[in-house]
Amino acid sequence: MSKKLILIDGHSILNRAFFGIPDLTNSEGIHTNAMYGFLNIMFKFIDEEKPDYITVAFDLSEPTFRHKAYEAYKGTRKPMAPELKQQVPLIKELLRMMNITVIEKAGYEADDIIGTIAKRSAAAGIDVSVISGDRDLLQLAEEKIQIRIPKTKKGVTEVENYYPEDVVALYGVTPLEFIDMKALMGDTSDNIPGAPGVGPKTASAIIQKYHSVDNVLAHLDELKPPKAQKSITENAEQVKMSRFLAEININVPLDYNIENAEIGDF
């Protein structure tokens, strides 16, 4: 039987927990609702999957290679709520006290760390479950990598599960093609521009036919509908940049040994 690794997108799950659970504070006035929800979600997956290894990846506040390439990347995001920001270092400290591996890397996002570890582990024959609220990670799905997206409402967590066939069923494109689909339609949450006016359905239909942004740009004269053709043609360089921004880096130089992430008793 294959060994199993759970990879958690730290900020994503902490953020979901923060907005999914009413405000809680301890006797010292420290906000704890995000940490409480995070641990509930983490233990739910540990109980369900009984993994051999677990790792939590976090973003750092400093710019990444994407910000350096496109200054406006994620530029429309509101600052983190102080009540949530207070809990970030605390959950990291708590996880480390529980002997859970916490990893972050200057210049990269948690997505890139997760992508690198997930692909490396899958290639070594390990089954991987990626826990995140971020659909960008669907591009990582493969036979040995499942993307699990929890949704917490009123303290109750439901989970959407994605292998490659699930991505195709929902979006009409493969996990790798999902990157190109996003490049065409953009992403307001990350401020990835895409081609203005090209929505998910049109982007999916175009990528289903042409399979990649490069091939789309090589067949601009054939594109339909005309509105999409005009927008993609006029914004070809922007679409190329969006493709770069949307793709997770799966070759981050990490000092990571999965054996050090072996799960123990808490």
Short mmCIF file of N, CA, C and O in Angstrom, two decimals, residues 4 49 127-129 138 140-148 160-170 173-175:
data_model
loop_
_atom_site.label_atom_id
_atom_site.label_comp_id
_atom_site.label_asym_id
_atom_site.label_seq_id
_atom_site.Cartn_x
_atom_site.Cartn_y
_atom_site.Cartn_z
N LYS A 4 1.00 7.99 2.27
CA LYS A 4 0.18 9.17 1.94
C LYS A 4 0.73 10.41 2.61
O LYS A 4 1.14 10.40 3.77
N GLU A 49 -8.05 10.44 6.41
CA GLU A 49 -7.06 9.90 5.47
C GLU A 49 -5.95 9.11 6.15
O GLU A 49 -5.24 8.34 5.49
N ASP A 127 0.99 8.83 -2.40
CA ASP A 127 -0.31 9.45 -2.66
C ASP A 127 -0.37 10.79 -1.93
O ASP A 127 0.01 10.89 -0.77
N VAL A 128 -0.87 11.80 -2.63
CA VAL A 128 -0.87 13.16 -2.08
C VAL A 128 -2.29 13.71 -2.05
O VAL A 128 -3.02 13.63 -3.03
N SER A 129 -2.65 14.30 -0.91
CA SER A 129 -3.89 15.06 -0.80
C SER A 129 -3.52 16.51 -0.53
O SER A 129 -2.83 16.80 0.46
N LEU A 138 -5.95 23.22 -8.79
CA LEU A 138 -6.52 22.14 -9.61
C LEU A 138 -5.57 21.73 -10.72
O LEU A 138 -5.62 20.59 -11.20
N LEU A 140 -2.67 20.95 -10.48
CA LEU A 140 -1.74 19.93 -9.98
C LEU A 140 -2.33 18.52 -10.00
O LEU A 140 -1.60 17.54 -9.83
N ALA A 141 -3.64 18.41 -10.18
CA ALA A 141 -4.31 17.11 -10.07
C ALA A 141 -3.72 16.09 -11.05
O ALA A 141 -3.48 16.40 -12.22
N GLU A 142 -3.50 14.90 -10.53
CA GLU A 142 -3.08 13.78 -11.38
C GLU A 142 -3.47 12.49 -10.66
O GLU A 142 -4.12 12.52 -9.62
N GLU A 143 -3.08 11.36 -11.22
CA GLU A 143 -3.52 10.07 -10.68
C GLU A 143 -3.21 9.92 -9.19
O GLU A 143 -4.00 9.37 -8.43
N LYS A 144 -2.06 10.43 -8.76
CA LYS A 144 -1.65 10.28 -7.36
C LYS A 144 -1.76 11.58 -6.56
O LYS A 144 -1.30 11.65 -5.42
N ILE A 145 -2.36 12.61 -7.17
CA ILE A 145 -2.54 13.88 -6.46
C ILE A 145 -4.01 14.29 -6.52
O ILE A 145 -4.54 14.57 -7.61
N GLN A 146 -4.66 14.32 -5.37
CA GLN A 146 -6.05 14.75 -5.28
C GLN A 146 -6.08 16.14 -4.64
O GLN A 146 -5.42 16.40 -3.64
N ILE A 147 -6.87 17.02 -5.23
CA ILE A 147 -7.08 18.35 -4.67
C ILE A 147 -8.39 18.34 -3.90
O ILE A 147 -9.44 17.99 -4.46
N ARG A 148 -8.35 18.74 -2.64
CA ARG A 148 -9.52 18.70 -1.77
C ARG A 148 -9.81 20.13 -1.29
O ARG A 148 -8.95 20.75 -0.64
N GLU A 160 -15.02 19.41 -1.54
CA GLU A 160 -15.05 19.06 -2.96
C GLU A 160 -13.73 18.37 -3.30
O GLU A 160 -12.67 18.85 -2.91
N ASN A 161 -13.81 17.25 -4.00
CA ASN A 161 -12.61 16.46 -4.32
C ASN A 161 -12.37 16.43 -5.83
O ASN A 161 -13.30 16.25 -6.61
N TYR A 162 -11.09 16.61 -6.20
CA TYR A 162 -10.76 16.69 -7.62
C TYR A 162 -9.55 15.84 -7.99
O TYR A 162 -8.43 16.08 -7.51
N TYR A 163 -9.79 14.84 -8.84
CA TYR A 163 -8.75 14.19 -9.62
C TYR A 163 -8.88 14.76 -11.04
O TYR A 163 -9.80 15.55 -11.32
N PRO A 164 -7.99 14.41 -11.97
CA PRO A 164 -8.07 15.00 -13.31
C PRO A 164 -9.45 14.87 -13.97
O PRO A 164 -9.95 15.84 -14.58
N GLU A 165 -10.09 13.71 -13.82
CA GLU A 165 -11.39 13.53 -14.46
C GLU A 165 -12.45 14.46 -13.87
O GLU A 165 -13.41 14.85 -14.57
N ASP A 166 -12.29 14.83 -12.62
CA ASP A 166 -13.24 15.76 -11.98
C ASP A 166 -13.05 17.18 -12.51
O ASP A 166 -14.01 17.93 -12.66
N VAL A 167 -11.80 17.55 -12.78
CA VAL A 167 -11.52 18.86 -13.37
C VAL A 167 -12.12 18.94 -14.76
O VAL A 167 -12.77 19.93 -15.13
N VAL A 168 -11.95 17.87 -15.54
CA VAL A 168 -12.52 17.83 -16.90
C VAL A 168 -14.05 17.90 -16.84
O VAL A 168 -14.67 18.63 -17.62
N ALA A 169 -14.64 17.17 -15.91
CA ALA A 169 -16.10 17.16 -15.80
C ALA A 169 -16.65 18.54 -15.46
O ALA A 169 -17.71 18.93 -15.95
N LEU A 170 -15.93 19.29 -14.63
CA LEU A 170 -16.42 20.59 -14.19
C LEU A 170 -16.10 21.71 -15.19
O LEU A 170 -16.95 22.56 -15.47
N VAL A 173 -11.77 21.03 -19.36
CA VAL A 173 -10.35 21.05 -19.71
C VAL A 173 -9.57 20.18 -18.73
O VAL A 173 -10.04 19.91 -17.62
N THR A 174 -8.38 19.76 -19.13
CA THR A 174 -7.51 18.97 -18.26
C THR A 174 -6.89 19.89 -17.21
O THR A 174 -6.91 21.12 -17.35
N PRO A 175 -6.29 19.32 -16.15
CA PRO A 175 -5.63 20.17 -15.16
C PRO A 175 -4.59 21.12 -15.76
O PRO A 175 -4.53 22.30 -15.39
#
